Coordinates of C-alpha atoms in Angstrom, one line a residue:
Chain A
G1 CA 0.0 -0.1 0.0
E2 CA 0.8 3.6 -0.2
N3 CA 3.4 5.3 2.4
V4 CA 4.4 9.0 2.7
E5 CA 7.5 10.1 4.9
Q6 CA 7.8 13.5 5.7
H7 CA 11.2 15.5 7.1
P8 CA 12.0 16.9 8.6
S9 CA 9.5 16.1 12.2
T10 CA 10.6 19.3 13.7
L11 CA 11.6 22.1 12.2
S12 CA 12.5 26.1 14.3
V13 CA 13.3 29.0 11.7
Q14 CA 13.8 32.7 12.7
E15 CA 10.0 34.6 11.7
G16 CA 11.0 36.0 8.3
D17 CA 12.9 33.2 7.3
S18 CA 11.8 30.8 4.8
A19 CA 10.8 27.2 6.1
V20 CA 10.8 23.6 3.2
I21 CA 8.9 20.1 4.3
K22 CA 9.4 17.7 2.3
C23 CA 7.2 14.0 1.2
T24 CA 7.8 11.3 -0.4
Y25 CA 5.6 8.8 -1.3
S26 CA 5.2 5.2 -2.9
D27 CA 3.0 4.6 -5.6
S28 CA 3.4 5.7 -8.6
A29 CA -0.6 6.0 -8.8
S30 CA -0.9 8.6 -6.2
N31 CA -2.2 11.9 -8.0
Y32 CA -3.4 13.9 -6.0
F33 CA -0.7 16.0 -2.8
P34 CA -2.7 17.8 0.0
W35 CA -1.2 20.0 2.8
Y36 CA -2.9 20.4 5.7
K37 CA -2.0 22.8 8.4
Q38 CA -2.8 22.0 12.5
E39 CA -3.0 24.4 15.3
L40 CA -2.5 22.6 19.3
G41 CA -6.1 21.6 19.6
K42 CA -7.7 22.8 16.1
R43 CA -8.6 20.3 13.1
P44 CA -6.4 19.9 10.2
Q45 CA -7.4 22.0 7.4
L46 CA -6.3 22.4 3.7
I47 CA -4.1 24.9 2.9
I48 CA -2.8 24.1 -0.5
D49 CA -2.4 21.0 -2.5
I50 CA -1.2 20.1 -6.6
R51 CA -2.8 17.3 -8.4
S52 CA -0.4 15.5 -10.9
N53 CA -0.8 17.4 -13.9
V54 CA 1.1 20.2 -11.9
G55 CA 4.8 20.8 -12.0
E56 CA 4.1 23.9 -8.8
K57 CA 1.5 25.4 -7.1
K58 CA 1.7 29.0 -5.4
D59 CA -0.8 31.1 -2.9
Q60 CA 0.8 34.0 -1.4
R61 CA 3.5 32.9 0.8
I62 CA 3.1 29.1 0.2
A63 CA 3.6 27.1 -3.0
V64 CA 3.8 23.2 -3.0
T65 CA 6.5 21.5 -5.9
L66 CA 6.1 17.9 -6.8
N67 CA 8.3 15.6 -8.5
K68 CA 6.9 12.4 -10.2
T69 CA 10.1 11.4 -11.7
A70 CA 11.1 11.5 -7.6
K71 CA 8.2 10.6 -5.7
H72 CA 8.9 13.6 -3.4
F73 CA 6.6 17.3 -2.5
S74 CA 7.6 20.1 -0.9
L75 CA 6.1 22.8 1.7
H76 CA 7.7 25.7 1.5
I77 CA 6.6 28.5 3.3
T78 CA 8.0 32.3 2.7
E79 CA 8.5 34.7 5.3
T80 CA 7.5 33.2 8.2
Q81 CA 5.6 34.4 10.5
P82 CA 4.7 33.1 13.9
E83 CA 1.5 32.1 12.8
D84 CA 2.4 30.1 11.1
S85 CA 3.5 28.0 13.6
A86 CA 2.2 24.9 13.9
V87 CA 2.1 21.3 12.4
Y88 CA 1.6 20.3 8.9
F89 CA 0.9 17.4 7.2
C90 CA 1.3 16.5 3.8
A91 CA -0.4 13.6 2.3
A92 CA -1.6 11.7 -0.9
S93 CA -4.4 9.4 -2.4
K94 CA -5.5 8.2 -5.9
K95 CA -8.1 9.7 -8.0
G96 CA -11.1 8.0 -7.7
T97 CA -10.1 6.6 -4.4
Y98 CA -10.1 9.7 -1.9
K99 CA -8.5 7.6 0.6
Y100 CA -5.8 9.6 2.1
I101 CA -2.6 8.7 3.5
F102 CA -0.7 10.9 5.8
G103 CA 2.5 12.0 6.2
T104 CA 4.2 11.5 9.6
G105 CA 3.6 15.9 11.1
T106 CA 5.6 18.3 11.3
R107 CA 6.2 20.6 13.7
L108 CA 6.9 25.0 12.7
K109 CA 8.0 27.0 15.3
V110 CA 9.0 30.6 14.5
L111 CA 10.6 32.2 16.4
A112 CA 9.8 35.9 17.1
Chain B
S1 CA -16.1 24.2 2.7
A2 CA -18.8 21.9 4.1
V3 CA -19.9 22.9 7.9
I4 CA -18.5 19.5 10.2
S5 CA -20.2 19.2 13.4
Q6 CA -19.3 16.2 16.1
K7 CA -20.5 15.9 19.7
P8 CA -19.3 15.0 22.7
S9 CA -16.3 17.5 21.3
R10 CA -13.9 15.8 24.2
D11 CA -15.0 13.1 27.0
I12 CA -13.8 11.3 30.1
C13 CA -14.2 7.3 29.8
Q14 CA -14.1 4.5 32.2
R15 CA -12.6 2.1 31.0
G16 CA -15.2 -1.3 30.0
T17 CA -17.7 1.6 28.9
S18 CA -18.2 2.6 25.2
L19 CA -18.7 5.6 23.9
T20 CA -21.1 7.2 20.9
I21 CA -19.4 9.8 18.3
Q22 CA -21.5 11.7 16.2
C23 CA -21.1 13.8 13.0
Q24 CA -23.2 16.4 11.5
V25 CA -22.4 17.5 8.2
D26 CA -24.8 20.7 7.1
S27 CA -25.1 19.3 3.4
Q28 CA -25.4 15.9 1.1
V29 CA -21.6 14.6 1.1
T30 CA -21.4 10.8 -1.1
M31 CA -17.7 10.5 0.8
M32 CA -17.2 10.3 4.2
F33 CA -15.2 9.3 6.7
W34 CA -13.3 8.9 9.9
Y35 CA -9.3 8.6 11.2
R36 CA -8.0 8.8 14.8
Q37 CA -5.4 10.8 15.8
Q38 CA -3.2 9.7 18.6
P39 CA -1.3 11.8 21.3
G40 CA 1.0 14.0 19.1
Q41 CA 1.5 11.4 15.4
S42 CA -1.0 11.6 12.5
L43 CA -4.3 11.8 10.8
T44 CA -4.2 7.2 10.5
L45 CA -8.1 6.1 8.4
I46 CA -10.4 3.8 10.8
A47 CA -13.4 3.6 8.4
T48 CA -14.9 4.7 5.7
A49 CA -19.0 5.1 6.1
N50 CA -20.9 3.9 3.8
Q51 CA -24.9 4.9 3.3
G52 CA -27.1 2.7 3.8
S53 CA -24.4 -0.2 4.0
E54 CA -21.5 -1.6 6.5
A55 CA -18.9 0.0 7.2
T56 CA -15.6 0.0 4.7
Y57 CA -12.4 -0.5 7.8
E58 CA -9.4 -0.4 6.9
S59 CA -6.1 -3.0 8.4
G60 CA -5.8 -3.2 12.0
F61 CA -9.2 -2.0 12.7
V62 CA -12.4 -4.3 13.6
I63 CA -16.6 -3.3 13.1
D64 CA -16.8 -4.7 17.3
K65 CA -14.3 -2.5 18.4
F66 CA -15.3 0.7 16.0
P67 CA -19.1 0.5 15.1
I68 CA -20.0 2.8 12.9
S69 CA -23.4 3.5 11.1
R70 CA -24.7 6.4 8.3
P71 CA -28.1 5.8 8.1
N72 CA -28.4 8.9 5.6
L73 CA -25.9 11.4 3.8
T74 CA -25.8 14.4 6.2
F75 CA -24.9 11.8 9.1
S76 CA -22.5 9.6 10.5
T77 CA -21.5 7.9 14.3
L78 CA -18.5 6.0 15.3
T79 CA -18.8 4.1 18.3
V80 CA -15.2 3.8 20.0
S81 CA -16.5 0.0 22.2
N82 CA -14.8 -1.8 25.2
M83 CA -12.5 1.2 25.9
S84 CA -9.6 0.6 27.1
P85 CA -6.4 4.1 27.5
E86 CA -4.9 2.7 24.1
D87 CA -7.9 4.0 22.9
S88 CA -6.7 7.9 24.4
S89 CA -7.5 9.4 21.2
I90 CA -9.0 12.0 19.1
Y91 CA -11.8 11.1 16.2
L92 CA -11.7 13.1 13.5
C93 CA -15.4 13.2 11.1
S94 CA -14.4 14.0 7.4
V95 CA -15.7 15.1 4.3
I96 CA -15.1 15.1 0.8
W97 CA -16.3 18.5 -0.1
G98 CA -16.5 18.5 -4.2
A99 CA -17.1 16.1 -6.3
N100 CA -14.8 17.3 -9.0
T101 CA -12.1 19.0 -6.6
G102 CA -12.5 16.3 -4.1
E103 CA -10.6 18.5 -1.1
L104 CA -11.1 16.6 1.9
F105 CA -12.9 18.3 5.2
F106 CA -12.5 17.5 8.7
G107 CA -14.4 18.0 11.9
E108 CA -13.4 19.6 14.8
G109 CA -13.0 16.3 16.3
S110 CA -13.9 14.6 19.3
R111 CA -10.9 14.1 22.7
L112 CA -11.3 10.6 23.8
T113 CA -9.7 10.5 27.6
V114 CA -9.7 6.6 28.7
L115 CA -9.1 5.9 32.4

């Protein structure tokens, strides 16, 4: 079955710096890759996603890149702010299954 | 996006008892799921709640321990049976919203602590 690895497990950056979180998936049939942000005590919320027909997608300070050949995808946050501090989860799924496999999560801490 | 309400939001339970969590969605949705998030861990799919039929369970989860109901397209329940401290987790209801986009949205979760 699908397996999604996520690194790093924790990440501390200074406010204003960039943060990068990387995920690797195992099933080459996966074609949808969302990223979720979970603040303490709250539900995971979708922040950005990418489909396999696109190599990069950007939304203001966040961007996601996908390398299908290497089966890697990454979340990039630029100009980090304290409110970006949260746990981020990547996920992978295959069209038609709607079954999401989540990575192990990255705890991002933005230091003011 | 869909509005997903869960009850209870949290509870403290005694070992050996059972608790039913309710999930109500403000719109009809085809795909509804139950996830578990153990303390400090990732999200693990328990089962797909199928409307009008038995739920589809993932490896490691069984109907006797986690019975699920889905009487209609807006409501589902998850029961955690014969609880032990290892069942202390957040249980999250989730739905696929948008037939074309297939985005997964979560309820606020139900935090269970088993003593």
